[in-house]
Coordinates of C-alpha atoms in Angstrom, one line a residue:
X1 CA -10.5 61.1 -22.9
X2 CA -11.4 63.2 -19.5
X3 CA -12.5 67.3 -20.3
X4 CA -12.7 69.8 -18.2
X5 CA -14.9 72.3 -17.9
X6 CA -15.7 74.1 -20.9
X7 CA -14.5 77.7 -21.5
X8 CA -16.6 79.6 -23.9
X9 CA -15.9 83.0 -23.4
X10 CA -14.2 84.2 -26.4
X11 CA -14.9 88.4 -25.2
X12 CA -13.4 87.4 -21.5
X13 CA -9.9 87.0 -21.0
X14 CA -8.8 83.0 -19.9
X15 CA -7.0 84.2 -16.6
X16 CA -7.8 80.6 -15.1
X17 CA -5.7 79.0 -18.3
X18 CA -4.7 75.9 -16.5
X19 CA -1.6 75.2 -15.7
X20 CA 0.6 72.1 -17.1
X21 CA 0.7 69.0 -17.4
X22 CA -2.6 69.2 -18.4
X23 CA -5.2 66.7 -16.8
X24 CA -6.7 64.0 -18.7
X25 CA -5.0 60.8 -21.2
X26 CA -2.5 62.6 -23.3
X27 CA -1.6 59.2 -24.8
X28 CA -4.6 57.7 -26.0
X29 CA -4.3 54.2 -28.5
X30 CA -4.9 56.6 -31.3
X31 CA -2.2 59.4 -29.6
X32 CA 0.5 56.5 -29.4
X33 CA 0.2 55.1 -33.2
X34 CA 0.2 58.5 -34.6
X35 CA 3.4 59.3 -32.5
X36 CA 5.2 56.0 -33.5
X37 CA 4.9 57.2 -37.4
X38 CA 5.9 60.4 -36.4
X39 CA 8.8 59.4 -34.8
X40 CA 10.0 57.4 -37.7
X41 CA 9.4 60.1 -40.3
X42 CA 11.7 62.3 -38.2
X43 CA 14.3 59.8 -37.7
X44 CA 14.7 58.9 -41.4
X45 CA 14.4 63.1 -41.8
X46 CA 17.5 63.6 -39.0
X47 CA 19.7 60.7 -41.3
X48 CA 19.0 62.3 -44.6
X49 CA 19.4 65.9 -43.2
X50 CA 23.6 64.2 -42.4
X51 CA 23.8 64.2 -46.1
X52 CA 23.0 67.9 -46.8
X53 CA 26.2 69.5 -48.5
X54 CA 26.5 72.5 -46.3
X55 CA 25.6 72.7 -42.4
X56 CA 25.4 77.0 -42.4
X57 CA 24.1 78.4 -45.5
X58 CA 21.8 75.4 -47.3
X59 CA 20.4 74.5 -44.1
X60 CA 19.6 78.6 -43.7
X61 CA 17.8 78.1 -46.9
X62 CA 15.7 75.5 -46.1
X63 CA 15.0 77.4 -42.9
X64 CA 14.1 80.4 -44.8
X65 CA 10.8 78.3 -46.3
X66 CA 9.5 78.4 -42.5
X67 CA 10.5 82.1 -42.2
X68 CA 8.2 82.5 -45.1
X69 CA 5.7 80.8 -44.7
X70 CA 5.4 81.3 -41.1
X71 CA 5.4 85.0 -41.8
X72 CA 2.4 84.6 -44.9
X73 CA 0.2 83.1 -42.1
X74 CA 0.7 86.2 -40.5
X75 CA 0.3 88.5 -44.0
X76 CA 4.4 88.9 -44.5
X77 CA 4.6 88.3 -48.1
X78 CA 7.5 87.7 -50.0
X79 CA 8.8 85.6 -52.4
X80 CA 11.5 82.6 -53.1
X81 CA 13.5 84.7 -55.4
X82 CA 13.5 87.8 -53.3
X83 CA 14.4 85.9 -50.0
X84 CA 16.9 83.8 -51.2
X85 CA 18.3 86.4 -53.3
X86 CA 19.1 88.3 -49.8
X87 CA 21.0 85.9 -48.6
X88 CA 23.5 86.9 -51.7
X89 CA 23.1 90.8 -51.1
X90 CA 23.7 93.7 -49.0
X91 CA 20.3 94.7 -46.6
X92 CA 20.1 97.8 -48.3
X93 CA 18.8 96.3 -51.4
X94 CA 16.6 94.4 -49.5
X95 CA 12.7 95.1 -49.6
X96 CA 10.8 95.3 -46.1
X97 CA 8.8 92.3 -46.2
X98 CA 11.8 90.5 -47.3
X99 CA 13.8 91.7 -43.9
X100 CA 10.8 90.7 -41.8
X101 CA 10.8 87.2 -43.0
X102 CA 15.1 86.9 -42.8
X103 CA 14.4 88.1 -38.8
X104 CA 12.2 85.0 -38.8
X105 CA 14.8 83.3 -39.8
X106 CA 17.5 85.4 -37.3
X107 CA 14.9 84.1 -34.5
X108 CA 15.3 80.4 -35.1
X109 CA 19.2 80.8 -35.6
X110 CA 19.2 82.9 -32.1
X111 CA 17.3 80.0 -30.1
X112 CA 19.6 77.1 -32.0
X113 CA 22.4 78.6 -30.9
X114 CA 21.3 79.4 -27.8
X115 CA 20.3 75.4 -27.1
X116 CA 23.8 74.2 -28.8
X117 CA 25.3 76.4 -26.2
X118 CA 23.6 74.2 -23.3
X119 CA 21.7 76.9 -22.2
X120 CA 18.2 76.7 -20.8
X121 CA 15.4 78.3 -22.3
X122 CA 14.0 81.2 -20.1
X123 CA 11.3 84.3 -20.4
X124 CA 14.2 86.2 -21.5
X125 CA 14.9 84.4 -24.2
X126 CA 11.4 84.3 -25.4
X127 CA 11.2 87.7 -25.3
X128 CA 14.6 88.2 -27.5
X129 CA 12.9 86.0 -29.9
X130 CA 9.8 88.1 -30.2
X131 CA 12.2 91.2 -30.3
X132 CA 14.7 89.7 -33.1
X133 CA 11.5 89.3 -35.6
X134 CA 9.7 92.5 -35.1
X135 CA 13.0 94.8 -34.6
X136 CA 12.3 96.4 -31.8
X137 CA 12.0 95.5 -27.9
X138 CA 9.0 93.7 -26.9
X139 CA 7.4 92.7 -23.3
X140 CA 4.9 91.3 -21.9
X141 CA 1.6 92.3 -22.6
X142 CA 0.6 94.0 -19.5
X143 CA -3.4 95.1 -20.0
X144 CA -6.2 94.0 -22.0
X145 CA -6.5 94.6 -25.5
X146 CA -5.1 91.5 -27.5
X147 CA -7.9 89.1 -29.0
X148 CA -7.8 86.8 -31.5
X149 CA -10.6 87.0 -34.2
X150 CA -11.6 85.2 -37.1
X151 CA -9.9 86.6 -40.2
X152 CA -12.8 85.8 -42.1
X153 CA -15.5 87.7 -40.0
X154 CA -13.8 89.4 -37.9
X155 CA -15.6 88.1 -34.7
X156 CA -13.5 87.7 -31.5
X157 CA -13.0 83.8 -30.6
X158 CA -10.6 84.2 -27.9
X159 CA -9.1 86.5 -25.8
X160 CA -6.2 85.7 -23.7
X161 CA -4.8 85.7 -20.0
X162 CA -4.0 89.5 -19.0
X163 CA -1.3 90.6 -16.7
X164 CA 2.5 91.1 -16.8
X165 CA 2.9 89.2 -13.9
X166 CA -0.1 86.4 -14.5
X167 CA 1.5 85.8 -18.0
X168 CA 5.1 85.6 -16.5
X169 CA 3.9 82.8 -14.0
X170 CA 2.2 81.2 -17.2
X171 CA 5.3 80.8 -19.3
X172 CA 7.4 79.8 -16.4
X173 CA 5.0 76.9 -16.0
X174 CA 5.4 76.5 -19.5
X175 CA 9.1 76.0 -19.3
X176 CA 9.3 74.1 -16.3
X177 CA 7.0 71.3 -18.5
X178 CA 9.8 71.8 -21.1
X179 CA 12.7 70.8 -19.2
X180 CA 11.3 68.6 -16.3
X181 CA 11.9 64.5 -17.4
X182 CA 8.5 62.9 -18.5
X183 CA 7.3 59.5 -19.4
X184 CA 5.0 61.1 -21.7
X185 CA 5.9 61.1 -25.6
X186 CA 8.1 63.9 -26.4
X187 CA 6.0 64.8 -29.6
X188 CA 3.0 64.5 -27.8
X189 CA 4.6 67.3 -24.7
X190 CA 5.5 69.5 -28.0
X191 CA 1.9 69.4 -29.2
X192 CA 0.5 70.8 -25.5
X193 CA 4.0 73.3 -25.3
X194 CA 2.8 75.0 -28.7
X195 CA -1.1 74.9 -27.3
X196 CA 0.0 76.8 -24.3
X197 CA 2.0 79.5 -26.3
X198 CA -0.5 80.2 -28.4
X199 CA -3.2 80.4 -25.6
X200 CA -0.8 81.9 -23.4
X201 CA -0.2 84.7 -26.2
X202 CA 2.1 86.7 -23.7
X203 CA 3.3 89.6 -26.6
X204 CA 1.3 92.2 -28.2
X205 CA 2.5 91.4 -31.8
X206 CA 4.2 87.9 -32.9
X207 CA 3.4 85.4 -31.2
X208 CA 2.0 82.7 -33.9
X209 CA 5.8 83.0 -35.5
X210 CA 7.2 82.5 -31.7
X211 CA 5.3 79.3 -31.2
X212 CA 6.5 78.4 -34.3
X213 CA 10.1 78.9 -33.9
X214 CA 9.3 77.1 -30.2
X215 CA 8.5 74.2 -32.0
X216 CA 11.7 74.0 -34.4
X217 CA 13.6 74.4 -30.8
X218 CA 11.9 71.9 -28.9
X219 CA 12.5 69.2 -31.5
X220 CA 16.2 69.8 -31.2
X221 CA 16.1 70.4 -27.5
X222 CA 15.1 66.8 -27.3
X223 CA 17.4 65.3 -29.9
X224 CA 14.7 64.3 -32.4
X225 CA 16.3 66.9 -34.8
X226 CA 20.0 68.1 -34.8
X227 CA 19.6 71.0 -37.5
X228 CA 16.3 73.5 -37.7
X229 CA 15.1 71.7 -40.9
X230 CA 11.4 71.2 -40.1
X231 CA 8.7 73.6 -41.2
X232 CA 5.4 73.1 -40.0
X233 CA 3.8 76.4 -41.3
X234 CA 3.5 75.1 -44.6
X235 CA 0.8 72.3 -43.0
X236 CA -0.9 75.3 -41.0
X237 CA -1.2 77.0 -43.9
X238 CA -2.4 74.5 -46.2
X239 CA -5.3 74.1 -43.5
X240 CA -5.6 76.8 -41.2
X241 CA -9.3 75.7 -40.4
X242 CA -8.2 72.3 -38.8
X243 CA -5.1 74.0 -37.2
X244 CA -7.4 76.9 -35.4
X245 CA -10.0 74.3 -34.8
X246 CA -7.9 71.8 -32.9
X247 CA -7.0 74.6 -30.8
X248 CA -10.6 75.8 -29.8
X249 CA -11.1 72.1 -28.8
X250 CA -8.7 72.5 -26.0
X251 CA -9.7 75.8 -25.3
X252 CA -13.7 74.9 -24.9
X253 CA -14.3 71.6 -24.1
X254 CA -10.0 69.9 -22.9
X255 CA -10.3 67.7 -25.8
X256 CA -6.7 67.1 -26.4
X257 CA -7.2 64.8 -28.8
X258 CA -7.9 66.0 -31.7
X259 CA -5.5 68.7 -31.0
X260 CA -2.1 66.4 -31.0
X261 CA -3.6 63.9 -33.8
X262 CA -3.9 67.6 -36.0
X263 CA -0.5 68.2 -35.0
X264 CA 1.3 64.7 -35.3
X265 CA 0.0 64.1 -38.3
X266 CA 1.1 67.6 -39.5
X267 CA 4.7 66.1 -37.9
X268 CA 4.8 63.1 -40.3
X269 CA 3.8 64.9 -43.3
X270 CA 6.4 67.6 -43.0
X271 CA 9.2 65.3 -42.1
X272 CA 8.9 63.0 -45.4
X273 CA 8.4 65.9 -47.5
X274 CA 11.7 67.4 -46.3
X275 CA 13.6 64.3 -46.7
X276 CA 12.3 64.2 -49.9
X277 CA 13.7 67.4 -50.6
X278 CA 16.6 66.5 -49.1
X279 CA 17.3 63.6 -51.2
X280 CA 16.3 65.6 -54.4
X281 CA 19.0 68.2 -53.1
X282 CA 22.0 65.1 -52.7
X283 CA 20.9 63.1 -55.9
X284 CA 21.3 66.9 -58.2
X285 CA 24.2 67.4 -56.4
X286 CA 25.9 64.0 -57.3
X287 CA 24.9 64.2 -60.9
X288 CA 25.7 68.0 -61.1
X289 CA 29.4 67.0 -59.7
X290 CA 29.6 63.9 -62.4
X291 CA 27.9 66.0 -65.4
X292 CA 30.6 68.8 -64.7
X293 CA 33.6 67.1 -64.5
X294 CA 32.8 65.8 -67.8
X295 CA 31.6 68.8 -69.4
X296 CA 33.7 72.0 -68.3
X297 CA 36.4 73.2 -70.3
X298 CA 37.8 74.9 -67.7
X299 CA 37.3 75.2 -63.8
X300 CA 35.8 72.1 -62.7
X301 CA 36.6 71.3 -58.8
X302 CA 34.0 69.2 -56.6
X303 CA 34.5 72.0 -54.2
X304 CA 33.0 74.7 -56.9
X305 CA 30.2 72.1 -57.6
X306 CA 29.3 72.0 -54.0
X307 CA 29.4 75.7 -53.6
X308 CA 26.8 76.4 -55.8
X309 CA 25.2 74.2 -54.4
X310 CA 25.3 75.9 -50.9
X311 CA 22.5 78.3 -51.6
X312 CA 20.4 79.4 -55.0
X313 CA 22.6 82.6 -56.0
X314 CA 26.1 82.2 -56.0
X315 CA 28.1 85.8 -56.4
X316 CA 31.7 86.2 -57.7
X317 CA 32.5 87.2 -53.9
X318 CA 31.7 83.5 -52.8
X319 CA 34.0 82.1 -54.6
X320 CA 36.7 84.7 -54.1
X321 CA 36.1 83.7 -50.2
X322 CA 36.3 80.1 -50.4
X323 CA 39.6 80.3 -52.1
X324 CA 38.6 78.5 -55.3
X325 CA 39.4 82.1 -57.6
X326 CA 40.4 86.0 -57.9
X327 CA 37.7 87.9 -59.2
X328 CA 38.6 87.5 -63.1
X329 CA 39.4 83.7 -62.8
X330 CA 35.8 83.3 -60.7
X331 CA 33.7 85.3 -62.8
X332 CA 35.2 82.6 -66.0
X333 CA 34.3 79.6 -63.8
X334 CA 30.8 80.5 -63.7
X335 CA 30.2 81.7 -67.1
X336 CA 31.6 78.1 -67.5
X337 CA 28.7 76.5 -65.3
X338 CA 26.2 78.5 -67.3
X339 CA 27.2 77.7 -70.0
X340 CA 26.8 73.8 -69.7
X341 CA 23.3 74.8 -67.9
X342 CA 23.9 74.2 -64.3
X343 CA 23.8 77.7 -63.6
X344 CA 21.5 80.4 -64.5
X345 CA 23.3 84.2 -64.9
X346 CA 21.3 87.2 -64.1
X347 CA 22.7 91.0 -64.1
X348 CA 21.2 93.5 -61.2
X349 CA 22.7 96.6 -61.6
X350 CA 26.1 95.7 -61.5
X351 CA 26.2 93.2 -59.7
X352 CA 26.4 89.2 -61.7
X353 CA 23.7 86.4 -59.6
X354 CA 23.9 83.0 -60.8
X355 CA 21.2 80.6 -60.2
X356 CA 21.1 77.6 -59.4
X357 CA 17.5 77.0 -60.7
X358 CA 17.2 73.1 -59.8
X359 CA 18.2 73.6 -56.3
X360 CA 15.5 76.7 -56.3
X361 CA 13.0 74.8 -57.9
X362 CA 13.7 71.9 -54.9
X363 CA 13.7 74.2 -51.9
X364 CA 10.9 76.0 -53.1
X365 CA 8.2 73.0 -53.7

């Protein structure tokens, strides 16, 4: 594969970031079979993801693990239980680190609709995304200032392009390479988008979780995903080392390679281990449906079943929304599910959560 010059400069800023497409074979023989088994594992991921019992809230949920994990790369922490727990509760009662990780989640919800919509995506829009997770209005970096060091030692490894202007131009190029037709792979052109991003880094704060939602987006943009079910964080995180390595590659010495192998590999991975989940969430489902029909006393509707199945916690409210019961009749229904073990009740303040604790322990693998 051709390289370019070598860049090596990590206390300089990369003003000269070259522009895409980038030069050299992006599809080597090794590129191409990786990206054949990636497409499959995303194609058997998009059929299963049809069979998911909700298209808003469970599909939030599984979302969510991307929102956290994303945002634990970038020292966020929070927990399953608390985050899915907000999805049942008022903001108030919500912890800080919690919020940060739901606006993760608000961020890949604003750019999915955004693309179902038929719009285009635009600097704007890149900056509402930046603005959506950090709660406040964000622009451009204009000056010097941003690097990017090694967590462990603390040494600068790169510092990025520096100018409003400069970095405007960058991302524009960046787009155009999203939305103009190519005959190279799809997966391949998402493996250079997220590259760019990241060397691009055009915001003072956030942009690791950007790229990330850029690359839940892009798969949808292109039709190789129709819901934002994919979360590659967990393979970053599980080997940050390879992840930052790949991208020094590019950086120092245009080796492309070993970049988009790192990150089509991550593809394949994280595709069958979400239809896997997927398929464990369908197959409880099914037996919970079967297993309650025969054992309530009272209650049993496959619409019920399927709502607390929507999300971990179900509240009395859900119910009372969906039409299945009044407050007094709800409340009975799922004392009923507890007590047969398919839900799990918990009292917080005054407040009843019940959880479903197989579909937690699924989501949260």
């Amino acid at each position: 594969m051709a390289h370019r010059e070598t860049f090596n400069r990590p206390d300089e800023p990369y003003n000269d970031l070259p522009a895409l497409p980038p030069l050299g074979d992006l599809e080597t023989k090794a590129i191409l079979k990786a990206a054949i088994d990636a497409h499959v594992a995303l194609a058997e991921l998009r059929s299963a993801a049809k069979t998911l019992p909700d298209d808003g809230i469970l599909v939030r949920a599984i979302a969510l693990q991307e929102a956290r994990i994303s945002s634990e790369i970038e020292m966020v922490v929070t927990t399953n239980d608390e985050l899915y727990r907000a999805l049942s509760q008022q903001e108030e009662f919500t912890d800080p680190q919690t919020k940060e990780v739901l606006r993760y989640g608000d961020a890949i919800w604003l750019g999915y609709g955004h693309l179902r919509k038929g719009s285009a995506m635009d600097v704007p829009l890149l900056q509402r995304l930046a603005s959506v997770i950090l709660k406040f209005d964000l622009k451009i970096r204009e000056s010097r200032g941003t690097r990017v060091g090694d967590p462990r030692t603390g040494r600068v490894v790169y510092t990025p392009p520096i100018g409003c202007e400069r970095i405007t131009a960058m991302l524009e190029n960046l787009l155009e390479y999203w939305h103009t037709e190519s005959t190279v792979d799809p997966l391949v052109r998402l493996c250079v988008i997220h590259y760019q991003f990241e060397a691009i880094h055009p915001f003072p704060d956030a942009n690791g979780r950007v790229g990330r939602v850029l690359n839940i987006l892009f798969l949808v943009s292109q039709g190789l995903l129709d819901k934002p079910i994919l979360y590659l964080s967990r393979a970053i995180i599980e080997d940050k080392s390879g992840y930052y390595k790949g991208l020094r590659k590019v950086t120092e010495y245009g080796d492309w390679e070993t970049w988009v192998l790192y990150m089509l590999e991550n593809l394949s991975v994280t595709a069958i281990e979400t239809r896997r989940r997927i398929e464990a969430i369908h197959h409880e489902l099914e037996a919970a449906i079967d297993y309650a029909e025969a054992s309530m006393r009272t209650g049993y509707s496959e619409e019920l079943i399927r709502l607390v199945f929507s999300q971990p916690y179900t509240r009395i409210s859900f119910l009372e929304r969906a039409g299945i019961a009044k407050r007094q009749t709800a409340s009975l229904y799922l004392q009923e599910l507890e007590r047969i073990g398919i839900l799990q009740g918990e009292k917080r303040g005054r407040e009843m959560y019940y959880l479903n604790r197989r579909l937690f322990e699924i989501l949260g693998l």
